Amino acid sequence: MPYKNFEEYNISVTEEVKDKFKSIIGDLGEDLERDGILKTPERAAKAMLFLTQGYHQNPEEILRSAMFKEDYDDMVIVKDIELYSLCEHHMLPFFGKAHIAYIPNGHIVGLSKLPRIVDVFARRLQVQERLTHDILECINDTLKPKGVAVVIEASHMCMMMRGVQKQNSTTTTSGFRGQFEKIETRTEFLRLISADLA
């Protein structure tokens, strides 16, 4: 039985993006009839639509779909959430990890929803600073916790492949709201995401 890909794409949008990629590839000097390139415009179009699908997803709805009343009011941390995004300046990838914590205020959220909202915001053209802010404010506005914290550590291909070409550099961004603006709470969070508890 042949391999079948179950991803679904808007056919008319895919065709438009495919034609644009075909034009770009041709303008770069590549032979559009070469075996290895024949299906590249379509593959590139589908890849780009997949990598930017966050524009069509609602992160607030994702969180609200799994909010539960609960009296728990200590820190909840989900760390080492893999993320992959595209830099809006060069449309090159940046990738790394997000660490999220919140202190519930009458409601908790299904743990899988936090990585899902990271994906929603990461699958848009982004800068790391805004990605951090988007995740932070979405959780703060939707869940209304006593506090929320987000730290992102990422490597940027626009710095590694071109420009300054620094392969070992990483960028860290952070945001804190509510109780995490207190130094002792923030310090506990930063200690826990740095610790190997296994």
Coordinates of C-alpha atoms in Angstrom, one line a residue, residues 99-194:
H99 CA 9.2 26.9 30.0
I100 CA 5.8 27.9 31.4
A101 CA 4.5 28.2 34.9
Y102 CA 1.3 29.5 36.4
I103 CA -0.3 29.7 39.9
P104 CA -4.0 28.7 39.6
N105 CA -6.7 31.0 40.9
G106 CA -9.6 28.6 41.0
H107 CA -9.0 26.9 37.7
I108 CA -6.3 24.6 36.3
V109 CA -5.8 23.8 32.6
G110 CA -5.1 20.4 31.0
L111 CA -1.3 20.2 30.8
S112 CA -1.2 19.4 27.1
K113 CA -2.9 22.7 26.3
L114 CA 0.2 24.7 27.3
P115 CA 2.4 23.1 24.6
R116 CA -0.5 23.5 22.2
I117 CA -0.6 27.2 22.6
V118 CA 3.1 27.4 22.2
D119 CA 2.7 25.7 18.8
V120 CA -0.2 28.1 17.9
F121 CA 1.9 31.2 18.4
A122 CA 5.2 29.6 17.1
R123 CA 3.5 28.6 13.8
R124 CA 3.3 32.1 12.6
L125 CA 6.0 34.5 11.4
Q126 CA 7.5 35.6 14.7
V127 CA 10.2 37.2 16.7
Q128 CA 11.2 35.5 19.9
E129 CA 10.3 38.6 22.0
R130 CA 6.7 38.7 20.7
L131 CA 6.3 34.9 20.9
T132 CA 7.2 35.1 24.6
H133 CA 4.7 37.9 25.1
D134 CA 1.9 36.3 23.1
I135 CA 2.1 33.1 25.2
L136 CA 2.3 35.0 28.5
E137 CA -0.6 37.3 27.8
C138 CA -2.8 34.5 26.4
I139 CA -2.4 32.4 29.6
N140 CA -2.8 35.5 31.8
D141 CA -5.9 36.8 30.0
T142 CA -7.7 33.5 29.6
L143 CA -6.9 31.5 32.7
K144 CA -6.6 34.6 35.0
P145 CA -4.1 32.9 37.3
K146 CA -2.5 34.5 40.4
G147 CA 0.7 34.6 38.3
V148 CA 2.3 33.3 35.1
A149 CA 5.8 33.0 33.8
V150 CA 7.3 32.2 30.4
V151 CA 11.0 31.7 29.5
I152 CA 12.1 30.8 26.0
E153 CA 15.6 29.7 25.0
A154 CA 16.2 29.5 21.2
S155 CA 18.8 29.3 18.5
H156 CA 18.2 31.4 15.3
M157 CA 19.2 30.2 11.9
C158 CA 19.3 33.8 10.7
M159 CA 22.3 34.2 13.1
M160 CA 23.8 30.8 12.5
M161 CA 23.6 30.4 8.7
R162 CA 23.9 34.0 7.5
G163 CA 24.7 37.4 9.0
V164 CA 27.1 37.1 11.9
Q165 CA 27.2 33.2 11.5
K166 CA 27.5 32.5 15.2
Q167 CA 26.6 28.8 15.5
N168 CA 26.7 28.5 19.3
S169 CA 24.7 31.5 20.3
T170 CA 21.3 31.2 22.0
T171 CA 18.7 33.9 22.9
T172 CA 16.7 33.9 26.1
T173 CA 13.5 35.9 26.6
S174 CA 11.2 36.0 29.6
G175 CA 8.0 37.5 30.9
F176 CA 6.4 37.5 34.3
R177 CA 3.0 38.5 35.6
G178 CA 1.3 38.6 39.0
Q179 CA 3.0 36.7 41.8
F180 CA 6.0 35.9 39.5
E181 CA 6.9 39.6 39.6
K182 CA 8.0 38.9 43.2
I183 CA 11.6 38.1 43.3
E184 CA 11.2 35.0 45.5
T185 CA 8.5 33.4 43.3
R186 CA 10.5 34.2 40.2
T187 CA 13.7 32.7 41.7
E188 CA 11.9 29.5 42.6
F189 CA 10.6 29.1 39.1
L190 CA 14.0 29.8 37.5
R191 CA 15.6 27.3 39.9
L192 CA 13.1 24.6 39.1
I193 CA 13.4 24.9 35.3
S194 CA 17.2 24.8 35.6

